[in-house]
């Protein structure tokens, strides 16, 4: 039997994610899906994201049914099995025979014809007792049970439970397993009118006034999106950009893909905004994303910037683990290791130190990550502050209060956005990705 276009596309994307460490967000918005109908694109996305979100739970079902250890199976064979288990355990409208038969065909299509009988036998055994794999309604008793129920690495959940408490860790894991609502940054009322006229249904943001949440419709096929007049950007990311003050010269030293840079340039049209990224190809993509006339883009290493300073404000939105974005990037869960954190911490310290060297006396650096891990957040700031006696940490509370008074921050519980002097959003606690931000001010001479 032929393999459906949606399942074939999902299989190919997942294989690239596994073998090439590709990113699902890029592949699901690439030309790979152009031949698919809207319905097939939706199913492809469901299958890709579902398998990645629930991978450990799928493997726990497969392990006792396989006579071979899952780690010894060819990647194509294990992937075909995971796709079938996800459909049988999480999708109510997929017939059993379709899930089983097409996974067998996917195995053959991938050049693993010898394994087709094995895949068929495993899935037939599963189909006899197929039932829902969705987590139980009762709350988990401890971090280990939470990790098992909601398919997260135990080491990561244990960290969250120890730092935020089991109840908040549960909210984090639950949020990660649900498809996040698409969010736009809309700076111009005419853009919203044009999107509505194109059949896009929107609702206001719940964190910042510049946000619009997409209820229905495909924004990417509209002329508004094609012209670069609207951008997808999580509400917490928009909030971080709002913390960047004005001035004549602003630096965004880790700017790609460009959402925050575009927001800064729009809010401060009188400023010259310099946007840099380490990799030339990402700098080129950044230029395509950010079309504001007051932005200059270049490739540069954020740890040794080729400038003589003199910036009134600097945004250092540093490369990080991304553990605050697992709802959008579930592959991160299965790539990240605890030993990755020290190397990232060292680079983040270097970037923040370099950013402080670029800001004028009295100017501010906004340090931010989309990580929930202290090694990338508070500990970076504290280490740099210990080295720099001319820099002080600014309380984010009054800054958020000002944004609230100006109507830019619409979230009423400002205190919930703070952990000490820092900005901290938590997925599940807040309706957005997990972001951290600190404001550092360089002393006047």
CSV table of N, CA and C in Angstrom, one decimal, residues 179-305:
chain,number,residue,atom,x,y,z
A,179,UNK,N,0.3,21.8,22.3
A,179,UNK,CA,0.7,22.7,21.2
A,179,UNK,C,0.5,24.2,21.6
A,180,UNK,N,1.6,25.0,21.5
A,180,UNK,CA,1.4,26.4,21.9
A,180,UNK,C,0.7,27.2,20.8
A,181,UNK,N,-0.1,28.2,21.3
A,181,UNK,CA,-0.8,29.0,20.4
A,181,UNK,C,0.1,29.9,19.6
A,182,UNK,N,-0.1,30.1,18.3
A,182,UNK,CA,0.8,31.0,17.5
A,182,UNK,C,0.5,32.4,18.0
A,183,UNK,N,1.6,33.2,18.1
A,183,UNK,CA,1.5,34.6,18.6
A,183,UNK,C,2.2,35.5,17.6
A,184,UNK,N,1.6,36.6,17.3
A,184,UNK,CA,2.2,37.6,16.4
A,184,UNK,C,2.5,38.9,17.2
A,185,UNK,N,3.5,39.6,16.7
A,185,UNK,CA,3.7,41.0,17.2
A,185,UNK,C,3.1,41.9,16.1
A,186,UNK,N,2.2,42.7,16.6
A,186,UNK,CA,1.5,43.6,15.7
A,186,UNK,C,1.7,45.0,16.2
A,187,UNK,N,2.5,45.8,15.4
A,187,UNK,CA,2.8,47.2,15.9
A,187,UNK,C,1.9,48.2,15.2
A,188,UNK,N,1.2,47.8,14.1
A,188,UNK,CA,0.4,48.7,13.3
A,188,UNK,C,-1.0,48.2,13.2
A,189,UNK,N,-2.0,49.0,13.7
A,189,UNK,CA,-3.4,48.6,13.6
A,189,UNK,C,-3.9,48.2,12.2
A,190,UNK,N,-3.2,48.8,11.2
A,190,UNK,CA,-3.6,48.4,9.8
A,190,UNK,C,-3.3,47.0,9.5
A,191,UNK,N,-2.2,46.5,10.1
A,191,UNK,CA,-1.8,45.1,9.9
A,191,UNK,C,-2.9,44.2,10.4
A,192,UNK,N,-3.4,44.4,11.6
A,192,UNK,CA,-4.4,43.6,12.1
A,192,UNK,C,-5.7,43.6,11.3
A,193,UNK,N,-6.0,44.8,10.7
A,193,UNK,CA,-7.2,44.9,9.8
A,193,UNK,C,-7.0,44.1,8.6
A,194,UNK,N,-5.8,44.1,8.0
A,194,UNK,CA,-5.5,43.4,6.8
A,194,UNK,C,-5.5,41.9,7.0
A,195,UNK,N,-5.0,41.5,8.2
A,195,UNK,CA,-5.0,40.0,8.5
A,195,UNK,C,-6.5,39.6,8.7
A,196,UNK,N,-7.3,40.4,9.4
A,196,UNK,CA,-8.7,40.0,9.5
A,196,UNK,C,-9.4,39.9,8.2
A,197,UNK,N,-9.1,40.8,7.3
A,197,UNK,CA,-9.7,40.8,5.9
A,197,UNK,C,-9.2,39.6,5.2
A,198,UNK,N,-8.1,39.0,5.5
A,198,UNK,CA,-7.6,37.8,4.8
A,198,UNK,C,-8.1,36.6,5.5
A,199,UNK,N,-9.0,36.7,6.5
A,199,UNK,CA,-9.6,35.5,7.1
A,199,UNK,C,-8.9,35.0,8.3
A,200,UNK,N,-8.0,35.8,8.8
A,200,UNK,CA,-7.2,35.3,10.1
A,200,UNK,C,-8.0,35.9,11.3
A,201,UNK,N,-8.4,34.9,12.2
A,201,UNK,CA,-9.0,35.3,13.4
A,201,UNK,C,-8.0,35.5,14.5
A,202,UNK,N,-8.0,36.7,15.1
A,202,UNK,CA,-7.1,37.0,16.2
A,202,UNK,C,-7.8,37.4,17.5
A,203,UNK,N,-7.1,37.2,18.6
A,203,UNK,CA,-7.5,37.7,19.9
A,203,UNK,C,-6.3,38.5,20.5
A,204,UNK,N,-6.6,39.5,21.4
A,204,UNK,CA,-5.5,40.2,22.0
A,204,UNK,C,-4.6,39.4,22.8
A,205,UNK,N,-3.3,39.8,22.9
A,205,UNK,CA,-2.4,39.2,23.8
A,205,UNK,C,-2.8,39.3,25.2
A,206,UNK,N,-2.3,38.4,26.1
A,206,UNK,CA,-2.6,38.4,27.5
A,206,UNK,C,-1.4,38.9,28.3
A,207,UNK,N,-0.3,39.1,27.7
A,207,UNK,CA,0.9,39.6,28.5
A,207,UNK,C,1.3,41.0,28.0
A,208,UNK,N,1.4,41.2,26.7
A,208,UNK,CA,1.8,42.5,26.2
A,208,UNK,C,0.8,43.0,25.2
A,209,UNK,N,0.6,44.3,25.0
A,209,UNK,CA,-0.4,44.9,24.2
A,209,UNK,C,0.0,44.7,22.7
A,210,UNK,N,1.2,44.5,22.4
A,210,UNK,CA,1.6,44.4,21.0
A,210,UNK,C,1.4,43.0,20.4
A,211,UNK,N,0.9,42.0,21.3
A,211,UNK,CA,0.7,40.7,20.9
A,211,UNK,C,-0.7,40.4,20.4
A,212,UNK,N,-0.8,39.5,19.4
A,212,UNK,CA,-2.1,39.0,18.9
A,212,UNK,C,-2.0,37.5,18.8
A,213,UNK,N,-2.9,36.8,19.4
A,213,UNK,CA,-2.9,35.3,19.3
A,213,UNK,C,-3.8,34.9,18.1
A,214,UNK,N,-3.3,33.9,17.4
A,214,UNK,CA,-3.9,33.4,16.2
A,214,UNK,C,-4.9,32.3,16.6
A,215,UNK,N,-6.2,32.6,16.4
A,215,UNK,CA,-7.2,31.6,16.7
A,215,UNK,C,-7.5,30.7,15.6
A,216,UNK,N,-7.5,31.2,14.4
A,216,UNK,CA,-7.7,30.3,13.2
A,216,UNK,C,-7.1,31.1,12.0
A,217,UNK,N,-6.8,30.3,10.9
A,217,UNK,CA,-6.2,30.8,9.7
A,217,UNK,C,-4.7,30.6,9.6
A,218,UNK,N,-4.2,30.6,8.4
A,218,UNK,CA,-2.8,30.4,8.1
A,218,UNK,C,-2.2,31.8,7.8
A,219,UNK,N,-1.5,32.4,8.7
A,219,UNK,CA,-0.9,33.7,8.5
A,219,UNK,C,0.2,33.7,7.5
A,220,UNK,N,0.9,32.6,7.3
A,220,UNK,CA,2.0,32.5,6.4
A,220,UNK,C,1.6,32.6,4.9
A,221,UNK,N,0.4,32.4,4.6
A,221,UNK,CA,0.0,32.5,3.2
A,221,UNK,C,-0.6,33.9,2.8
A,222,UNK,N,-0.6,34.8,3.8
A,222,UNK,CA,-1.2,36.2,3.6
A,222,UNK,C,-0.2,37.1,3.0
A,223,UNK,N,-0.6,38.1,2.2
A,223,UNK,CA,0.3,39.1,1.7
A,223,UNK,C,1.0,39.9,2.8
A,224,UNK,N,0.3,40.1,3.9
A,224,UNK,CA,0.8,40.8,5.1
A,224,UNK,C,2.1,40.1,5.6
A,225,UNK,N,2.1,38.8,5.7
A,225,UNK,CA,3.2,38.1,6.1
A,225,UNK,C,4.3,38.1,5.1
A,226,UNK,N,4.0,37.9,3.8
A,226,UNK,CA,5.0,37.9,2.8
A,226,UNK,C,5.7,39.2,2.6
A,227,UNK,N,5.0,40.3,3.0
A,227,UNK,CA,5.7,41.6,2.9
A,227,UNK,C,6.5,42.0,4.1
A,228,UNK,N,6.5,41.1,5.1
A,228,UNK,CA,7.3,41.4,6.3
A,228,UNK,C,6.7,42.4,7.3
A,229,UNK,N,5.4,42.6,7.2
A,229,UNK,CA,4.8,43.6,8.1
A,229,UNK,C,4.4,43.0,9.4
A,230,UNK,N,4.4,41.6,9.5
A,230,UNK,CA,4.0,41.0,10.8
A,230,UNK,C,5.0,39.9,11.1
A,231,UNK,N,5.2,39.6,12.4
A,231,UNK,CA,6.2,38.6,12.7
A,231,UNK,C,5.6,37.7,13.8
A,232,UNK,N,6.0,36.4,13.8
A,232,UNK,CA,5.6,35.5,14.9
A,232,UNK,C,6.6,35.8,16.0
A,233,UNK,N,6.1,35.9,17.2
A,233,UNK,CA,7.0,36.2,18.3
A,233,UNK,C,6.2,35.9,19.6
A,234,UNK,N,6.8,35.1,20.5
A,234,UNK,CA,6.1,34.7,21.7
A,234,UNK,C,6.0,36.0,22.6
A,235,UNK,N,5.0,36.0,23.5
A,235,UNK,CA,4.7,37.2,24.3
A,235,UNK,C,5.9,37.5,25.2
A,236,UNK,N,6.5,36.5,25.8
A,236,UNK,CA,7.6,36.7,26.7
A,236,UNK,C,8.8,37.3,26.0
A,237,UNK,N,9.0,36.9,24.8
A,237,UNK,CA,10.1,37.5,23.9
A,237,UNK,C,9.8,39.0,23.6
A,238,UNK,N,8.6,39.3,23.4
A,238,UNK,CA,8.2,40.7,23.1
A,238,UNK,C,8.4,41.5,24.4
A,239,UNK,N,8.1,40.9,25.6
A,239,UNK,CA,8.3,41.6,26.8
A,239,UNK,C,9.8,42.0,27.0
A,240,UNK,N,10.7,41.0,26.8
A,240,UNK,CA,12.1,41.3,26.9
A,240,UNK,C,12.5,42.4,26.0
A,241,UNK,N,12.0,42.5,24.8
A,241,UNK,CA,12.4,43.6,23.9
A,241,UNK,C,11.9,44.9,24.4
A,242,UNK,N,10.8,44.9,25.1
A,242,UNK,CA,10.2,46.2,25.7
A,242,UNK,C,11.1,46.7,26.8
A,243,UNK,N,11.9,45.8,27.4
A,243,UNK,CA,12.8,46.3,28.5
A,243,UNK,C,14.0,47.1,28.0
A,244,UNK,N,14.3,47.0,26.7
A,244,UNK,CA,15.4,47.7,26.1
A,244,UNK,C,15.0,49.2,25.9
A,245,UNK,N,15.7,50.1,26.6
A,245,UNK,CA,15.4,51.5,26.5
A,245,UNK,C,15.9,52.1,25.2
A,246,UNK,N,15.6,53.4,25.0
A,246,UNK,CA,15.9,54.1,23.8
A,246,UNK,C,17.3,54.6,23.9
A,247,UNK,N,17.6,55.6,23.0
A,247,UNK,CA,18.9,56.2,22.8
A,247,UNK,C,19.2,56.4,21.4
A,248,UNK,N,20.4,57.0,21.1
A,248,UNK,CA,20.8,57.2,19.7
A,248,UNK,C,21.4,55.9,19.1
A,249,UNK,N,22.0,55.1,19.9
A,249,UNK,CA,22.7,53.9,19.3
A,249,UNK,C,22.3,52.7,20.2
A,250,UNK,N,21.8,51.7,19.6
A,250,UNK,CA,21.4,50.4,20.3
A,250,UNK,C,22.1,49.3,19.7
A,251,UNK,N,22.6,48.3,20.5
A,251,UNK,CA,23.2,47.1,19.9
A,251,UNK,C,22.5,45.9,20.3
A,252,UNK,N,22.2,45.0,19.4
A,252,UNK,CA,21.6,43.7,19.6
A,252,UNK,C,22.7,42.7,19.2
A,253,UNK,N,23.4,42.2,20.1
A,253,UNK,CA,24.7,41.5,19.8
A,253,UNK,C,24.5,40.0,19.5
A,254,UNK,N,23.3,39.4,19.7
A,254,UNK,CA,23.0,38.0,19.3
A,254,UNK,C,21.6,38.0,18.7
A,255,UNK,N,21.5,38.7,17.6
A,255,UNK,CA,20.2,39.2,17.1
A,255,UNK,C,19.3,38.1,16.4
A,256,UNK,N,20.0,37.2,15.7
A,256,UNK,CA,19.2,36.2,14.9
A,256,UNK,C,18.3,35.4,15.8
A,257,UNK,N,17.0,35.1,15.4
A,257,UNK,CA,16.5,35.3,14.0
A,257,UNK,C,15.9,36.7,13.8
A,258,UNK,N,15.8,37.5,14.9
A,258,UNK,CA,15.5,38.9,14.6
A,258,UNK,C,14.2,39.5,15.2
A,259,UNK,N,13.4,38.6,15.9
A,259,UNK,CA,12.2,39.1,16.5
A,259,UNK,C,12.3,40.3,17.4
A,260,UNK,N,13.2,40.2,18.4
A,260,UNK,CA,13.5,41.3,19.3
A,260,UNK,C,14.1,42.5,18.6
A,261,UNK,N,15.0,42.3,17.7
A,261,UNK,CA,15.6,43.4,17.0
A,261,UNK,C,14.5,44.2,16.2
A,262,UNK,N,13.6,43.5,15.6
A,262,UNK,CA,12.6,44.2,14.8
A,262,UNK,C,11.7,45.0,15.8
A,263,UNK,N,11.4,44.4,16.9
A,263,UNK,CA,10.6,45.1,17.9
A,263,UNK,C,11.3,46.4,18.4
A,264,UNK,N,12.5,46.3,18.7
A,264,UNK,CA,13.3,47.4,19.2
A,264,UNK,C,13.4,48.5,18.2
A,265,UNK,N,13.6,48.1,16.9
A,265,UNK,CA,13.7,49.1,15.8
A,265,UNK,C,12.4,49.8,15.6
A,266,UNK,N,11.3,49.1,15.7
A,266,UNK,CA,10.0,49.8,15.5
A,266,UNK,C,9.7,50.7,16.7
A,267,UNK,N,10.0,50.3,17.9
A,267,UNK,CA,9.7,51.1,19.1
A,267,UNK,C,10.6,52.4,19.2
A,268,UNK,N,11.8,52.3,18.6
A,268,UNK,CA,12.7,53.4,18.7
A,268,UNK,C,13.2,53.8,17.3
A,269,UNK,N,12.3,54.3,16.5
A,269,UNK,CA,12.7,54.6,15.1
A,269,UNK,C,13.8,55.7,15.0
A,270,UNK,N,14.0,56.5,16.0
A,270,UNK,CA,15.0,57.5,16.0
A,270,UNK,C,16.4,57.0,16.2
A,271,UNK,N,16.5,55.7,16.7
A,271,UNK,CA,17.8,55.1,17.0
A,271,UNK,C,18.4,54.4,15.9
A,272,UNK,N,19.7,54.3,15.8
A,272,UNK,CA,20.4,53.4,14.9
A,272,UNK,C,20.6,52.1,15.7
A,273,UNK,N,20.1,51.0,15.1
A,273,UNK,CA,20.2,49.7,15.8
A,273,UNK,C,21.2,48.9,15.0
A,274,UNK,N,22.2,48.4,15.7
A,274,UNK,CA,23.3,47.5,15.1
A,274,UNK,C,22.9,46.1,15.6
A,275,UNK,N,22.7,45.2,14.6
A,275,UNK,CA,22.4,43.8,14.9
A,275,UNK,C,23.4,42.9,14.4
A,276,UNK,N,24.0,42.1,15.3
A,276,UNK,CA,25.0,41.1,14.9
A,276,UNK,C,24.6,39.7,15.2
A,277,UNK,N,25.3,38.8,14.4
A,277,UNK,CA,25.2,37.4,14.7
A,277,UNK,C,26.5,36.7,14.3
A,278,UNK,N,26.8,35.7,15.0
A,278,UNK,CA,28.1,35.0,14.8
A,278,UNK,C,28.3,34.5,13.4
A,279,UNK,N,27.2,33.9,12.9
A,279,UNK,CA,27.3,33.1,11.6
A,279,UNK,C,26.8,34.0,10.4
A,280,UNK,N,27.6,34.1,9.4
A,280,UNK,CA,27.2,35.0,8.2
A,280,UNK,C,25.8,34.6,7.6
A,281,UNK,N,25.6,33.3,7.5
A,281,UNK,CA,24.3,32.9,6.9
A,281,UNK,C,23.1,33.3,7.8
A,282,UNK,N,23.3,33.3,9.1
A,282,UNK,CA,22.2,33.7,10.0
A,282,UNK,C,22.1,35.2,9.9
A,283,UNK,N,23.2,35.9,9.7
A,283,UNK,CA,23.1,37.4,9.6
A,283,UNK,C,22.3,37.7,8.3
A,284,UNK,N,22.5,36.9,7.2
A,284,UNK,CA,21.8,37.2,6.0
A,284,UNK,C,20.3,37.0,6.2
A,285,UNK,N,19.9,35.9,6.9
A,285,UNK,CA,18.5,35.6,7.2
A,285,UNK,C,18.0,36.7,8.1
A,286,UNK,N,18.8,37.2,9.0
A,286,UNK,CA,18.4,38.3,9.9
A,286,UNK,C,18.0,39.6,9.1
A,287,UNK,N,18.8,39.8,8.1
A,287,UNK,CA,18.5,41.0,7.2
A,287,UNK,C,17.2,40.9,6.5
A,288,UNK,N,16.9,39.6,6.1
A,288,UNK,CA,15.6,39.4,5.4
A,288,UNK,C,14.4,39.5,6.4
A,289,UNK,N,14.6,39.1,7.7
A,289,UNK,CA,13.6,39.2,8.7
A,289,UNK,C,13.3,40.6,9.1
A,290,UNK,N,14.4,41.4,9.3
A,290,UNK,CA,14.3,42.7,9.9
A,290,UNK,C,14.5,43.7,8.8
A,291,UNK,N,13.4,44.4,8.3
A,291,UNK,CA,13.5,45.2,7.2
A,291,UNK,C,13.5,46.7,7.5
A,292,UNK,N,13.5,47.0,8.8
A,292,UNK,CA,13.4,48.4,9.3
A,292,UNK,C,14.7,49.2,8.7
A,293,UNK,N,14.4,50.4,8.3
A,293,UNK,CA,15.5,51.2,7.7
A,293,UNK,C,16.6,51.6,8.7
A,294,UNK,N,16.3,51.6,10.0
A,294,UNK,CA,17.2,52.1,11.0
A,294,UNK,C,18.1,50.9,11.6
A,295,UNK,N,18.1,49.8,10.9
A,295,UNK,CA,18.8,48.6,11.4
A,295,UNK,C,20.0,48.3,10.5
A,296,UNK,N,21.2,48.1,11.0
A,296,UNK,CA,22.4,47.7,10.3
A,296,UNK,C,22.7,46.3,10.8
A,297,UNK,N,22.9,45.4,9.8
A,297,UNK,CA,23.2,44.0,10.2
A,297,UNK,C,24.6,43.6,9.8
A,298,UNK,N,25.3,42.9,10.6
A,298,UNK,CA,26.6,42.4,10.3
A,298,UNK,C,26.9,41.1,11.1
A,299,UNK,N,27.9,40.3,10.5
A,299,UNK,CA,28.3,39.1,11.2
A,299,UNK,C,29.5,39.5,12.2
A,300,UNK,N,29.3,39.0,13.4
A,300,UNK,CA,30.4,39.4,14.4
A,300,UNK,C,30.2,38.4,15.6
A,301,UNK,N,31.4,38.1,16.2
A,301,UNK,CA,31.4,37.3,17.4
A,301,UNK,C,31.0,38.2,18.6
A,302,UNK,N,30.0,37.8,19.3
A,302,UNK,CA,29.5,38.6,20.5
A,302,UNK,C,30.5,38.6,21.6
A,303,UNK,N,31.5,37.7,21.6
A,303,UNK,CA,32.5,37.8,22.7
A,303,UNK,C,33.7,38.7,22.4
A,304,UNK,N,33.8,39.2,21.2
A,304,UNK,CA,34.8,40.1,20.8
A,304,UNK,C,34.3,41.0,19.7
A,305,UNK,N,33.4,41.9,20.1
A,305,UNK,CA,32.7,42.8,19.1
A,305,UNK,C,33.6,43.8,18.5
